[in-house]
Tab-separated table of C-alpha atoms in Angstrom:
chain	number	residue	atom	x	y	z
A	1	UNK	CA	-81.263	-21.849	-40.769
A	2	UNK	CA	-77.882	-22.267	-39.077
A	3	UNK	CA	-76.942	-19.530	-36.045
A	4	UNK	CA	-74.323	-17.495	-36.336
A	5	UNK	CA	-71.677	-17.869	-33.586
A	6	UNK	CA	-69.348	-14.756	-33.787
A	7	UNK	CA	-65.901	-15.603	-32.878
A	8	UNK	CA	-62.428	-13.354	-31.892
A	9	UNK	CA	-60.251	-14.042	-34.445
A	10	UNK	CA	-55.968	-13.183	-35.046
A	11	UNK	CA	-55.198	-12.624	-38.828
A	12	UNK	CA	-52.443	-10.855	-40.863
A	13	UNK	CA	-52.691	-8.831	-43.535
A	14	UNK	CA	-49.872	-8.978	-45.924
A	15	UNK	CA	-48.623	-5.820	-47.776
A	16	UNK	CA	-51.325	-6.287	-50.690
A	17	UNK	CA	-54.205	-6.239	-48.090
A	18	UNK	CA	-54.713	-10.520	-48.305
A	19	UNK	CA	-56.199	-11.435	-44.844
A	20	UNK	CA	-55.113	-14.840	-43.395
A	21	UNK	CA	-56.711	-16.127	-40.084
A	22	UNK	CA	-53.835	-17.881	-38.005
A	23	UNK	CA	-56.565	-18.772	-34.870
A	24	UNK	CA	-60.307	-18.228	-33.482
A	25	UNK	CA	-61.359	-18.385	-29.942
A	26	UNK	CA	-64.560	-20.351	-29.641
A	27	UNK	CA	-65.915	-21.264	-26.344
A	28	UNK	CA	-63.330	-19.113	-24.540
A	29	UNK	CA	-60.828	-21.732	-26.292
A	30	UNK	CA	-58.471	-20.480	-28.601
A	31	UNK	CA	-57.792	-22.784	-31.945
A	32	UNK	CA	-54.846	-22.453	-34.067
A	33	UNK	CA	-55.402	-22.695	-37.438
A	34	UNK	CA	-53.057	-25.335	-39.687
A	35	UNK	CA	-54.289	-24.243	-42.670
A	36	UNK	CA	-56.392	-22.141	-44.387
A	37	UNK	CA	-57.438	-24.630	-47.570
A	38	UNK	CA	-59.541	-22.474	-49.188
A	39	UNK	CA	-60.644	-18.691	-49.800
A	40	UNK	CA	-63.382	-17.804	-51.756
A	41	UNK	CA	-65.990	-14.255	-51.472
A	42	UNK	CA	-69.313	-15.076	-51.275
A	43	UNK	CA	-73.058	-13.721	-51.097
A	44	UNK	CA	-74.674	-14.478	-48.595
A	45	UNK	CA	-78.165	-15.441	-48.831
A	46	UNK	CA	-79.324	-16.230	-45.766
A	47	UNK	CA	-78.411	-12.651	-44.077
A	48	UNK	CA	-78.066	-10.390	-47.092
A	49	UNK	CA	-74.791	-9.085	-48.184
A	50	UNK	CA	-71.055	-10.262	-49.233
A	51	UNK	CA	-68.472	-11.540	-47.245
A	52	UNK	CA	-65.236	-13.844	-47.544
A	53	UNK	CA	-65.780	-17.757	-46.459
A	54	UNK	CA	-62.507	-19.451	-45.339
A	55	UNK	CA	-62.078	-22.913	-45.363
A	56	UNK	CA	-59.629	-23.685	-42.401
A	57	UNK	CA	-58.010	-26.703	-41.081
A	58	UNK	CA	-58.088	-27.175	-36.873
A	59	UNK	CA	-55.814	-30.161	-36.229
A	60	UNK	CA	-57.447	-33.014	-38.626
A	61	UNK	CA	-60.602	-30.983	-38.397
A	62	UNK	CA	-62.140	-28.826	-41.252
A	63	UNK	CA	-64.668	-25.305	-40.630
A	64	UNK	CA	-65.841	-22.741	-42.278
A	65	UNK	CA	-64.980	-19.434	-40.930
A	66	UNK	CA	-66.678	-16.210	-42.699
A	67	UNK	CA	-65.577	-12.403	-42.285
A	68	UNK	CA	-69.003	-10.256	-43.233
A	69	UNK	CA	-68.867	-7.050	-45.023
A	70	UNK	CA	-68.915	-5.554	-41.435
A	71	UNK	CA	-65.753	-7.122	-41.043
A	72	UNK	CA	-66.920	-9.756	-38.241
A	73	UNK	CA	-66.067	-12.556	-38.367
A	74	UNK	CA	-68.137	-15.924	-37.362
A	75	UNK	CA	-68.477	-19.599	-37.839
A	76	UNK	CA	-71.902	-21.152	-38.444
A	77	UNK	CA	-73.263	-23.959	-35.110
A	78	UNK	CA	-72.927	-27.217	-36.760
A	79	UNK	CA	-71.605	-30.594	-36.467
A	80	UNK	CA	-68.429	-29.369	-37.741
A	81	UNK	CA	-67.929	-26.751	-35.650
A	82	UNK	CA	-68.706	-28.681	-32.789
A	83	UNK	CA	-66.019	-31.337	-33.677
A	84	UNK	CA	-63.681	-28.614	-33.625
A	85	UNK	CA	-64.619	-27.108	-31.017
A	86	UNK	CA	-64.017	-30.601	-29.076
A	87	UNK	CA	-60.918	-31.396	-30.958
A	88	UNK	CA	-59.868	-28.910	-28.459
A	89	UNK	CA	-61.151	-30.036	-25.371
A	90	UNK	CA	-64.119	-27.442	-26.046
């Protein structure tokens, strides 16, 4: 099973409550988001409960971000994430 890495994130909520993540700070680095590619709720397993997986786009990098029904939002430590993470200098 994958760990949870909680991460700050900055989003906007447009006027019909749609929540877009524009950046996450991971590893006291802060990555700006290009593009959020996909959006889709989801159950999650794992944990229990529902939440919202984003598919985001860090420079030429792809992660998946998730926002839990408590509203938290975290990534989950893999390869990915790592690449990411070092697309940054992370």
């Amino acid at each position: 099973m994958k760990d949870r890495l909680y991460v700050r994130v900055c989003a906007r909520a447009d006027e019909h409550g749609v929540i877009t993540p524009e950046a996450f700070t991971l590893n006291g680095h802060t990555l700006p988001i290009t593009r959020v590619v996909e959006r889709r709720e989801t159950r999650q397993t794992k944990y229990g409960g529902q939440g919202t997986r984003y598919l985001v786009r860090v420079g030429q990098n792809q992660a998946c971000l998730y926002r839990d029904d408590d509203r938290r939002w975290y990534v989950e430590d893999n390869e990915d994430v790592r690449q990411v993470s070092h697309f940054n200098g992370g």
